[in-house]
PDB file of C-alpha atoms and ligand atoms in Angstrom:
ATOM      1  CA  UNK A   1      -2.680 112.507 -32.163  1.00 95.00           C
ATOM      2  CA  UNK A   2      -1.543 115.955 -30.963  1.00 98.00           C
ATOM      3  CA  UNK A   3      -4.168 118.482 -29.975  1.00 98.00           C
ATOM      4  CA  UNK A   4      -3.531 121.916 -29.938  1.00 98.00           C
ATOM      5  CA  UNK A   5      -4.832 124.456 -27.179  1.00 98.00           C
ATOM      6  CA  UNK A   6      -6.445 127.917 -28.552  1.00 98.00           C
ATOM      7  CA  UNK A   7      -3.047 129.814 -28.178  1.00 98.00           C
ATOM      8  CA  UNK A   8      -0.971 127.319 -30.077  1.00 98.00           C
ATOM      9  CA  UNK A   9      -3.744 127.569 -32.850  1.00 98.00           C
ATOM     10  CA  UNK A  10      -3.762 131.400 -33.229  1.00 98.00           C
ATOM     11  CA  UNK A  11       0.246 130.711 -33.450  1.00 98.00           C
ATOM     12  CA  UNK A  12       0.017 128.036 -36.060  1.00 99.00           C
ATOM     13  CA  UNK A  13      -2.603 130.666 -37.784  1.00 98.00           C
ATOM     14  CA  UNK A  14       0.410 133.174 -38.201  1.00 98.00           C
ATOM     15  CA  UNK A  15       2.624 130.663 -39.548  1.00 99.00           C
ATOM     16  CA  UNK A  16      -0.115 129.444 -42.184  1.00 99.00           C
ATOM     17  CA  UNK A  17      -1.198 133.117 -42.903  1.00 98.00           C
ATOM     18  CA  UNK A  18       2.775 134.183 -43.577  1.00 99.00           C
ATOM     19  CA  UNK A  19       2.728 130.811 -46.209  1.00 99.00           C
ATOM     20  CA  UNK A  20      -0.458 132.675 -47.635  1.00 99.00           C
ATOM     21  CA  UNK A  21       1.301 136.424 -47.778  1.00 98.00           C
ATOM     22  CA  UNK A  22       4.287 134.762 -49.419  1.00 99.00           C
ATOM     23  CA  UNK A  23       2.188 132.967 -51.899  1.00 99.00           C
ATOM     24  CA  UNK A  24       0.462 136.150 -52.789  1.00 98.00           C
ATOM     25  CA  UNK A  25       3.802 137.469 -53.508  1.00 98.00           C
ATOM     26  CA  UNK A  26       4.394 134.559 -55.990  1.00 98.00           C
ATOM     27  CA  UNK A  27       0.909 135.398 -57.605  1.00 98.00           C
ATOM     28  CA  UNK A  28       1.910 139.638 -58.163  1.00 98.00           C
ATOM     29  CA  UNK A  29       5.239 138.296 -60.119  1.00 98.00           C
ATOM     30  CA  UNK A  30       4.561 135.018 -62.045  1.00 98.00           C
ATOM     31  CA  UNK A  31       4.364 135.960 -65.850  1.00 98.00           C
ATOM     32  CA  UNK A  32       5.595 133.745 -68.631  1.00 98.00           C
ATOM     33  CA  UNK A  33       9.371 133.800 -68.808  1.00 98.00           C
ATOM     34  CA  UNK A  34      10.134 133.816 -64.804  1.00 98.00           C
ATOM     35  CA  UNK A  35      11.709 130.648 -63.786  1.00 98.00           C
ATOM     36  CA  UNK A  36      10.816 128.592 -60.726  1.00 99.00           C
ATOM     37  CA  UNK A  37      14.362 129.299 -59.064  1.00 98.00           C
ATOM     38  CA  UNK A  38      13.448 133.144 -59.055  1.00 98.00           C
ATOM     39  CA  UNK A  39      10.376 132.176 -57.010  1.00 98.00           C
ATOM     40  CA  UNK A  40      12.244 129.717 -54.884  1.00 99.00           C
ATOM     41  CA  UNK A  41      14.746 132.532 -54.168  1.00 98.00           C
ATOM     42  CA  UNK A  42      11.931 135.345 -53.733  1.00 98.00           C
ATOM     43  CA  UNK A  43      10.053 133.163 -50.952  1.00 98.00           C
ATOM     44  CA  UNK A  44      12.990 132.270 -49.070  1.00 98.00           C
ATOM     45  CA  UNK A  45      13.890 136.057 -49.147  1.00 98.00           C
ATOM     46  CA  UNK A  46      10.376 136.995 -47.768  1.00 98.00           C
ATOM     47  CA  UNK A  47       9.976 134.169 -45.587  1.00 98.00           C
ATOM     48  CA  UNK A  48      13.233 135.148 -43.451  1.00 98.00           C
ATOM     49  CA  UNK A  49      12.414 138.684 -43.581  1.00 98.00           C
ATOM     50  CA  UNK A  50       9.453 137.902 -41.530  1.00 98.00           C
ATOM     51  CA  UNK A  51      11.548 136.143 -39.131  1.00 98.00           C
ATOM     52  CA  UNK A  52      10.605 132.614 -40.233  1.00 98.00           C
ATOM     53  CA  UNK A  53      12.342 129.589 -41.639  1.00 98.00           C
ATOM     54  CA  UNK A  54      11.417 128.061 -44.522  1.00 98.00           C
ATOM     55  CA  UNK A  55      10.849 124.454 -43.611  1.00 98.00           C
ATOM     56  CA  UNK A  56      11.284 122.221 -46.739  1.00 98.00           C
ATOM     57  CA  UNK A  57      14.586 123.000 -47.729  1.00 98.00           C
ATOM     58  CA  UNK A  58      16.871 120.176 -46.302  1.00 98.00           C
ATOM     59  CA  UNK A  59      13.668 118.762 -44.922  1.00 98.00           C
ATOM     60  CA  UNK A  60      14.286 114.559 -45.377  1.00 98.00           C
ATOM     61  CA  UNK A  61      17.156 115.988 -47.808  1.00 98.00           C
ATOM     62  CA  UNK A  62      14.853 118.050 -50.179  1.00 98.00           C
ATOM     63  CA  UNK A  63      17.023 120.838 -51.740  1.00 98.00           C
ATOM     64  CA  UNK A  64      15.033 123.618 -52.407  1.00 98.00           C
ATOM     65  CA  UNK A  65      12.708 126.189 -50.370  1.00 98.00           C
ATOM     66  CA  UNK A  66       9.494 125.557 -52.507  1.00 98.00           C
ATOM     67  CA  UNK A  67       8.193 122.819 -54.591  1.00 99.00           C
ATOM     68  CA  UNK A  68       7.549 124.109 -57.725  1.00 99.00           C
ATOM     69  CA  UNK A  69       5.366 121.914 -59.771  1.00 99.00           C
ATOM     70  CA  UNK A  70       4.683 122.182 -63.450  1.00 99.00           C
ATOM     71  CA  UNK A  71       2.013 120.568 -65.502  1.00 98.00           C
ATOM     72  CA  UNK A  72       2.592 116.770 -65.476  1.00 98.00           C
ATOM     73  CA  UNK A  73       4.530 117.350 -62.055  1.00 99.00           C
ATOM     74  CA  UNK A  74       1.946 116.300 -59.127  1.00 98.00           C
ATOM     75  CA  UNK A  75       4.179 117.244 -56.444  1.00 98.00           C
ATOM     76  CA  UNK A  76       7.546 117.911 -55.066  1.00 98.00           C
ATOM     77  CA  UNK A  77       8.831 119.191 -58.297  1.00 98.00           C
ATOM     78  CA  UNK A  78      12.276 120.841 -57.929  1.00 98.00           C
ATOM     79  CA  UNK A  79      12.385 124.463 -59.041  1.00 98.00           C
ATOM     80  CA  UNK A  80      14.890 125.510 -61.967  1.00 98.00           C
ATOM     81  CA  UNK A  81      15.964 127.834 -64.546  1.00 98.00           C
ATOM     82  CA  UNK A  82      13.501 126.599 -66.970  1.00 98.00           C
ATOM     83  CA  UNK A  83      11.186 130.193 -68.247  1.00 98.00           C
ATOM     84  CA  UNK A  84       7.610 129.665 -67.170  1.00 98.00           C
ATOM     85  CA  UNK A  85       5.390 129.765 -70.738  1.00 98.00           C
ATOM     86  CA  UNK A  86       2.059 130.791 -71.335  1.00 98.00           C
ATOM     87  CA  UNK A  87      -0.236 127.524 -71.165  1.00 98.00           C
ATOM     88  CA  UNK A  88       1.606 125.881 -67.862  1.00 98.00           C
ATOM     89  CA  UNK A  89       0.307 125.476 -64.588  1.00 98.00           C
ATOM     90  CA  UNK A  90       2.434 125.451 -61.755  1.00 98.00           C
ATOM     91  CA  UNK A  91       1.856 124.314 -58.117  1.00 98.00           C
ATOM     92  CA  UNK A  92       3.573 126.534 -55.319  1.00 99.00           C
ATOM     93  CA  UNK A  93       3.693 124.587 -52.182  1.00 98.00           C
ATOM     94  CA  UNK A  94       5.834 126.649 -49.253  1.00 98.00           C
ATOM     95  CA  UNK A  95       6.694 125.446 -45.824  1.00 98.00           C
ATOM     96  CA  UNK A  96       7.591 127.932 -42.695  1.00 98.00           C
ATOM     97  CA  UNK A  97       8.598 127.744 -39.005  1.00 98.00           C
ATOM     98  CA  UNK A  98       7.624 130.424 -37.272  1.00 98.00           C
ATOM     99  CA  UNK A  99       7.947 130.768 -33.557  1.00 98.00           C
ATOM    100  CA  UNK A 100       8.301 126.663 -33.664  1.00 98.00           C
ATOM    101  CA  UNK A 101       5.309 126.325 -35.518  1.00 98.00           C
ATOM    102  CA  UNK A 102       4.737 125.104 -39.101  1.00 99.00           C
ATOM    103  CA  UNK A 103       2.507 126.396 -41.417  1.00 98.00           C
ATOM    104  CA  UNK A 104       2.020 124.299 -45.148  1.00 98.00           C
ATOM    105  CA  UNK A 105       0.098 125.356 -47.722  1.00 98.00           C
ATOM    106  CA  UNK A 106       0.016 125.245 -51.796  1.00 98.00           C
ATOM    107  CA  UNK A 107      -1.894 126.871 -55.124  1.00 98.00           C
ATOM    108  CA  UNK A 108      -2.043 126.124 -58.366  1.00 98.00           C
ATOM    109  CA  UNK A 109      -1.595 129.294 -60.757  1.00 98.00           C
ATOM    110  CA  UNK A 110      -2.651 129.360 -64.495  1.00 98.00           C
ATOM    111  CA  UNK A 111      -0.764 131.218 -67.026  1.00 98.00           C
ATOM    112  CA  UNK A 112      -2.661 132.626 -69.583  1.00 97.00           C
ATOM    113  CA  UNK A 113      -4.995 130.688 -71.815  1.00 97.00           C
ATOM    114  CA  UNK A 114      -5.700 126.586 -71.224  1.00 97.00           C
ATOM    115  CA  UNK A 115      -8.230 124.604 -72.271  1.00 97.00           C
ATOM    116  CA  UNK A 116     -11.524 124.756 -70.585  1.00 97.00           C
ATOM    117  CA  UNK A 117     -11.058 120.988 -69.622  1.00 97.00           C
ATOM    118  CA  UNK A 118      -7.585 122.146 -67.921  1.00 98.00           C
ATOM    119  CA  UNK A 119      -9.872 125.235 -66.145  1.00 98.00           C
ATOM    120  CA  UNK A 120     -12.425 122.655 -65.371  1.00 98.00           C
ATOM    121  CA  UNK A 121      -9.287 120.326 -63.430  1.00 98.00           C
ATOM    122  CA  UNK A 122      -8.172 123.516 -61.296  1.00 98.00           C
ATOM    123  CA  UNK A 123     -11.349 124.628 -60.591  1.00 98.00           C
ATOM    124  CA  UNK A 124     -12.841 121.402 -59.644  1.00 98.00           C
ATOM    125  CA  UNK A 125      -9.395 120.426 -57.346  1.00 98.00           C
ATOM    126  CA  UNK A 126     -10.099 123.671 -55.511  1.00 98.00           C
ATOM    127  CA  UNK A 127     -14.192 122.742 -54.827  1.00 98.00           C
ATOM    128  CA  UNK A 128     -12.803 119.606 -53.784  1.00 98.00           C
ATOM    129  CA  UNK A 129     -10.316 121.112 -51.442  1.00 98.00           C
ATOM    130  CA  UNK A 130     -13.128 123.068 -49.666  1.00 98.00           C
ATOM    131  CA  UNK A 131     -15.854 119.931 -49.513  1.00 98.00           C
ATOM    132  CA  UNK A 132     -13.163 118.052 -48.029  1.00 98.00           C
ATOM    133  CA  UNK A 133     -12.675 120.823 -44.946  1.00 99.00           C
ATOM    134  CA  UNK A 134     -16.417 121.078 -44.880  1.00 98.00           C
ATOM    135  CA  UNK A 135     -15.910 117.470 -43.351  1.00 98.00           C
ATOM    136  CA  UNK A 136     -13.243 118.705 -40.911  1.00 98.00           C
ATOM    137  CA  UNK A 137     -15.533 118.827 -37.688  1.00 98.00           C
ATOM    138  CA  UNK A 138     -15.660 117.227 -34.480  1.00 98.00           C
ATOM    139  CA  UNK A 139     -16.877 113.874 -34.505  1.00 98.00           C
ATOM    140  CA  UNK A 140     -16.416 113.215 -38.058  1.00 98.00           C
ATOM    141  CA  UNK A 141     -13.684 110.833 -38.985  1.00 98.00           C
ATOM    142  CA  UNK A 142     -11.082 111.019 -41.509  1.00 98.00           C
ATOM    143  CA  UNK A 143     -12.277 109.148 -44.059  1.00 98.00           C
ATOM    144  CA  UNK A 144     -15.505 111.667 -44.325  1.00 99.00           C
ATOM    145  CA  UNK A 145     -12.797 114.243 -45.379  1.00 99.00           C
ATOM    146  CA  UNK A 146     -11.144 111.892 -47.600  1.00 99.00           C
ATOM    147  CA  UNK A 147     -14.326 110.764 -49.474  1.00 98.00           C
ATOM    148  CA  UNK A 148     -15.827 113.988 -49.992  1.00 98.00           C
ATOM    149  CA  UNK A 149     -12.612 115.154 -52.065  1.00 99.00           C
ATOM    150  CA  UNK A 150     -12.845 111.622 -53.962  1.00 98.00           C
ATOM    151  CA  UNK A 151     -16.709 111.919 -54.211  1.00 98.00           C
ATOM    152  CA  UNK A 152     -16.084 115.270 -56.061  1.00 98.00           C
ATOM    153  CA  UNK A 153     -13.154 114.401 -57.983  1.00 98.00           C
ATOM    154  CA  UNK A 154     -13.103 111.038 -59.263  1.00 98.00           C
ATOM    155  CA  UNK A 155     -16.491 109.871 -59.085  1.00 98.00           C
ATOM    156  CA  UNK A 156     -18.156 113.284 -60.347  1.00 98.00           C
ATOM    157  CA  UNK A 157     -15.620 114.008 -63.071  1.00 98.00           C
ATOM    158  CA  UNK A 158     -13.626 110.623 -63.478  1.00 98.00           C
ATOM    159  CA  UNK A 159     -10.336 112.483 -62.666  1.00 98.00           C
ATOM    160  CA  UNK A 160      -7.548 110.362 -61.319  1.00 98.00           C
ATOM    161  CA  UNK A 161      -7.164 110.858 -57.303  1.00 98.00           C
ATOM    162  CA  UNK A 162      -3.376 110.266 -56.457  1.00 98.00           C
ATOM    163  CA  UNK A 163      -2.727 107.415 -53.939  1.00 98.00           C
ATOM    164  CA  UNK A 164       0.576 107.715 -52.945  1.00 98.00           C
ATOM    165  CA  UNK A 165       0.495 110.959 -51.489  1.00 98.00           C
ATOM    166  CA  UNK A 166      -1.887 112.411 -48.272  1.00 98.00           C
ATOM    167  CA  UNK A 167      -2.333 115.011 -46.546  1.00 98.00           C
ATOM    168  CA  UNK A 168      -1.481 115.298 -42.911  1.00 98.00           C
ATOM    169  CA  UNK A 169      -1.279 116.269 -39.052  1.00 98.00           C
ATOM    170  CA  UNK A 170       1.012 119.777 -38.622  1.00 98.00           C
ATOM    171  CA  UNK A 171       2.043 121.231 -35.532  1.00 98.00           C
ATOM    172  CA  UNK A 172       5.780 121.613 -34.106  1.00 98.00           C
ATOM    173  CA  UNK A 173       6.309 119.040 -36.965  1.00 98.00           C
ATOM    174  CA  UNK A 174       5.667 119.323 -40.782  1.00 98.00           C
ATOM    175  CA  UNK A 175       4.256 115.778 -40.847  1.00 98.00           C
ATOM    176  CA  UNK A 176       2.091 114.686 -37.666  1.00 98.00           C
ATOM    177  CA  UNK A 177      -0.927 112.039 -37.348  1.00 98.00           C
ATOM    178  CA  UNK A 178      -3.433 111.554 -38.618  1.00 98.00           C
ATOM    179  CA  UNK A 179      -2.580 110.700 -42.470  1.00 98.00           C
ATOM    180  CA  UNK A 180      -5.363 112.328 -44.823  1.00 98.00           C
ATOM    181  CA  UNK A 181      -5.612 110.437 -48.187  1.00 98.00           C
ATOM    182  CA  UNK A 182      -7.345 112.192 -50.742  1.00 98.00           C
ATOM    183  CA  UNK A 183      -9.609 109.112 -51.101  1.00 98.00           C
ATOM    184  CA  UNK A 184     -11.824 106.911 -48.671  1.00 98.00           C
ATOM    185  CA  UNK A 185     -14.814 105.585 -47.049  1.00 98.00           C
ATOM    186  CA  UNK A 186     -17.213 107.590 -44.919  1.00 98.00           C
ATOM    187  CA  UNK A 187     -17.227 107.106 -41.282  1.00 97.00           C
ATOM    188  CA  UNK A 188     -13.679 105.096 -41.705  1.00 98.00           C
ATOM    189  CA  UNK A 189     -10.275 106.249 -40.022  1.00 98.00           C
ATOM    190  CA  UNK A 190      -9.829 108.140 -36.943  1.00 98.00           C
ATOM    191  CA  UNK A 191     -11.874 110.510 -35.411  1.00 98.00           C
ATOM    192  CA  UNK A 192     -11.626 114.380 -35.048  1.00 98.00           C
ATOM    193  CA  UNK A 193     -11.540 116.047 -32.203  1.00 98.00           C
ATOM    194  CA  UNK A 194     -11.741 119.825 -31.718  1.00 98.00           C
ATOM    195  CA  UNK A 195      -8.145 121.756 -32.404  1.00 98.00           C
ATOM    196  CA  UNK A 196      -6.495 118.957 -34.587  1.00 98.00           C
ATOM    197  CA  UNK A 197      -4.741 120.978 -37.097  1.00 99.00           C
ATOM    198  CA  UNK A 198      -4.592 119.202 -40.656  1.00 99.00           C
ATOM    199  CA  UNK A 199      -2.974 119.839 -44.260  1.00 99.00           C
ATOM    200  CA  UNK A 200      -5.615 119.004 -46.649  1.00 99.00           C
ATOM    201  CA  UNK A 201      -3.910 118.794 -49.772  1.00 98.00           C
ATOM    202  CA  UNK A 202      -5.977 117.111 -52.998  1.00 99.00           C
ATOM    203  CA  UNK A 203      -3.553 116.075 -55.987  1.00 99.00           C
ATOM    204  CA  UNK A 204      -6.018 115.414 -59.000  1.00 99.00           C
ATOM    205  CA  UNK A 205      -4.626 114.470 -62.166  1.00 99.00           C
ATOM    206  CA  UNK A 206      -6.420 114.846 -65.498  1.00 98.00           C
ATOM    207  CA  UNK A 207      -6.079 111.385 -66.798  1.00 98.00           C
ATOM    208  CA  UNK A 208      -5.410 108.309 -64.525  1.00 98.00           C
ATOM    209  CA  UNK A 209      -4.032 108.360 -61.338  1.00 98.00           C
ATOM    210  CA  UNK A 210      -0.738 106.775 -61.878  1.00 98.00           C
ATOM    211  CA  UNK A 211       2.114 108.182 -60.899  1.00 98.00           C
ATOM    212  CA  UNK A 212       5.985 107.670 -60.654  1.00 98.00           C
ATOM    213  CA  UNK A 213       9.094 109.266 -58.799  1.00 98.00           C
ATOM    214  CA  UNK A 214      12.192 110.760 -61.180  1.00 98.00           C
ATOM    215  CA  UNK A 215      15.606 109.373 -60.585  1.00 98.00           C
ATOM    216  CA  UNK A 216      16.035 112.839 -58.656  1.00 98.00           C
ATOM    217  CA  UNK A 217      14.398 110.876 -55.821  1.00 98.00           C
ATOM    218  CA  UNK A 218      11.669 113.739 -55.460  1.00 98.00           C
ATOM    219  CA  UNK A 219       9.845 115.011 -58.398  1.00 98.00           C
ATOM    220  CA  UNK A 220       6.469 112.936 -58.832  1.00 99.00           C
ATOM    221  CA  UNK A 221       4.819 112.727 -62.168  1.00 98.00           C
ATOM    222  CA  UNK A 222       1.473 111.425 -63.847  1.00 99.00           C
ATOM    223  CA  UNK A 223       2.382 107.965 -65.694  1.00 98.00           C
ATOM    224  CA  UNK A 224       0.312 109.695 -68.606  1.00 98.00           C
ATOM    225  CA  UNK A 225       2.158 112.912 -68.878  1.00 98.00           C
ATOM    226  CA  UNK A 226      -1.338 114.629 -68.513  1.00 98.00           C
ATOM    227  CA  UNK A 227      -1.559 117.760 -65.750  1.00 98.00           C
ATOM    228  CA  UNK A 228      -1.949 117.777 -62.217  1.00 99.00           C
ATOM    229  CA  UNK A 229      -3.278 120.128 -59.970  1.00 98.00           C
ATOM    230  CA  UNK A 230      -2.311 120.301 -56.186  1.00 99.00           C
ATOM    231  CA  UNK A 231      -4.238 122.954 -53.406  1.00 98.00           C
ATOM    232  CA  UNK A 232      -2.878 122.910 -50.018  1.00 98.00           C
ATOM    233  CA  UNK A 233      -5.135 124.490 -47.008  1.00 98.00           C
ATOM    234  CA  UNK A 234      -4.273 124.238 -43.182  1.00 99.00           C
ATOM    235  CA  UNK A 235      -7.280 123.593 -41.245  1.00 98.00           C
ATOM    236  CA  UNK A 236      -8.235 123.504 -37.308  1.00 99.00           C
ATOM    237  CA  UNK A 237     -11.021 120.939 -36.692  1.00 98.00           C
ATOM    238  CA  UNK A 238     -13.842 122.708 -34.824  1.00 98.00           C
ATOM    239  CA  UNK A 239     -17.251 122.048 -33.832  1.00 98.00           C
ATOM    240  CA  UNK A 240     -19.790 123.229 -36.238  1.00 96.00           C
ATOM    241  CA  UNK A 241     -17.369 124.586 -38.885  1.00 98.00           C
ATOM    242  CA  UNK A 242     -13.599 123.952 -39.522  1.00 98.00           C
ATOM    243  CA  UNK A 243     -11.196 126.995 -38.905  1.00 98.00           C
ATOM    244  CA  UNK A 244      -9.150 127.551 -41.817  1.00 99.00           C
ATOM    245  CA  UNK A 245      -5.962 129.453 -40.483  1.00 98.00           C
ATOM    246  CA  UNK A 246      -4.423 129.564 -44.376  1.00 98.00           C
ATOM    247  CA  UNK A 247      -5.959 132.535 -46.318  1.00 98.00           C
ATOM    248  CA  UNK A 248      -6.618 131.932 -50.166  1.00 98.00           C
ATOM    249  CA  UNK A 249      -8.134 135.396 -50.239  1.00 98.00           C
ATOM    250  CA  UNK A 250      -4.778 137.319 -50.007  1.00 98.00           C
ATOM    251  CA  UNK A 251      -4.021 135.023 -52.955  1.00 98.00           C
ATOM    252  CA  UNK A 252      -6.795 135.430 -55.410  1.00 98.00           C
ATOM    253  CA  UNK A 253      -6.774 138.851 -54.975  1.00 98.00           C
ATOM    254  CA  UNK A 254      -3.028 139.230 -56.402  1.00 98.00           C
ATOM    255  CA  UNK A 255      -4.040 136.524 -58.893  1.00 98.00           C
ATOM    256  CA  UNK A 256      -6.823 138.604 -59.999  1.00 98.00           C
ATOM    257  CA  UNK A 257      -4.699 141.682 -60.244  1.00 98.00           C
ATOM    258  CA  UNK A 258      -2.159 139.809 -62.396  1.00 98.00           C
ATOM    259  CA  UNK A 259      -2.957 139.889 -66.251  1.00 98.00           C
ATOM    260  CA  UNK A 260      -0.661 136.804 -66.842  1.00 98.00           C
ATOM    261  CA  UNK A 261      -2.496 135.203 -64.827  1.00 98.00           C
ATOM    262  CA  UNK A 262      -5.744 133.242 -65.648  1.00 98.00           C
ATOM    263  CA  UNK A 263      -8.524 132.997 -62.622  1.00 95.00           C
ATOM    264  CA  UNK A 264     -11.328 132.722 -65.327  1.00 89.00           C
ATOM    265  CA  UNK A 265     -12.632 129.851 -63.349  1.00 89.00           C
ATOM    266  CA  UNK A 266     -14.410 131.127 -60.469  1.00 80.00           C
TER     267      UNK A 266
HETATM  268  N1  MF3 B   1       3.105 119.970 -48.550  1.00 63.42           N
HETATM  269  C1  MF3 B   1       4.232 118.631 -48.614  1.00 63.42           C
HETATM  270  C2  MF3 B   1       3.913 117.615 -47.377  1.00 63.42           C
HETATM  271  O1  MF3 B   1       3.209 118.386 -47.052  1.00 63.42           O
HETATM  272  C3  MF3 B   1       5.243 118.884 -49.114  1.00 63.42           C
HETATM  273  C4  MF3 B   1       6.663 118.671 -48.424  1.00 63.42           C
HETATM  274  S1  MF3 B   1       7.947 118.944 -49.272  1.00 63.42           S
HETATM  275  C5  MF3 B   1       9.349 118.854 -48.544  1.00 63.42           C
HETATM  276  O2  MF3 B   1       4.484 116.698 -47.871  1.00 63.42           O
HETATM  277  F1  MF3 B   1      10.187 118.746 -49.287  1.00 63.42           F
HETATM  278  F2  MF3 B   1       9.383 119.309 -47.364  1.00 63.42           F
HETATM  279  F3  MF3 B   1       9.374 116.946 -48.139  1.00 63.42           F
HETATM  280 CO1   CO B   2       1.480 119.462 -47.147  1.00 63.42          CO
END
């Protein structure tokens, strides 16, 4: 496992924050009628204007700058020219390389009115991310993070926790050890040491946990066609309290200021 120096953590924070700023831009422009392809272009331009490189494009052949996962798409949705509509939820996942360091995080937005059931799924998935982050402290194990997320989503609400995709270490590479599943047992897995950076990313389904990959080789969807929510933060393991390198507050401020978005759940 690769542990970072404090100086490297400071650089990684800049990369994570650039993703947050990009997602805040997304939060300010999202509305019914906009397409995820427009979002893709806007994000790529914003990142390049900030002297960084969109990292997903061409990663293992991924063909776009962002992942835009609408409704029953769990993750890795391709941006397309279909206008978003009232009642959609969309997760925008973006990665950048800034000064050689990766930032990679995601946020799920709600367009207008949705059922209270769906609102709760979004709230609980975001809460579960923070429950996981609380466990990202030294001498805990990866399984403590996994367990906290699974408890809050599957055990408490009966949601489906996706098994096929996991969080990961982050650094000079997009994916480093360890894997960070969103399900597991307390006290299991690798021990956490100071300055390990993790991308923690619960992918939580309203219905069952079953998913499948579309024939495009990327788009992951729920088997039952019910919606799925994805939130992701970049987090640095510390002694008493994890340091969150990405920043939802700027995204949430933009989200609340945008009357086309529904933020009535927190
Ligand atoms: N957040 C996702 C991950 O860490 C996004 C990867 S999409 C890809 O795996 F295009 F880069 F593969
Ligand atoms: Co990730």
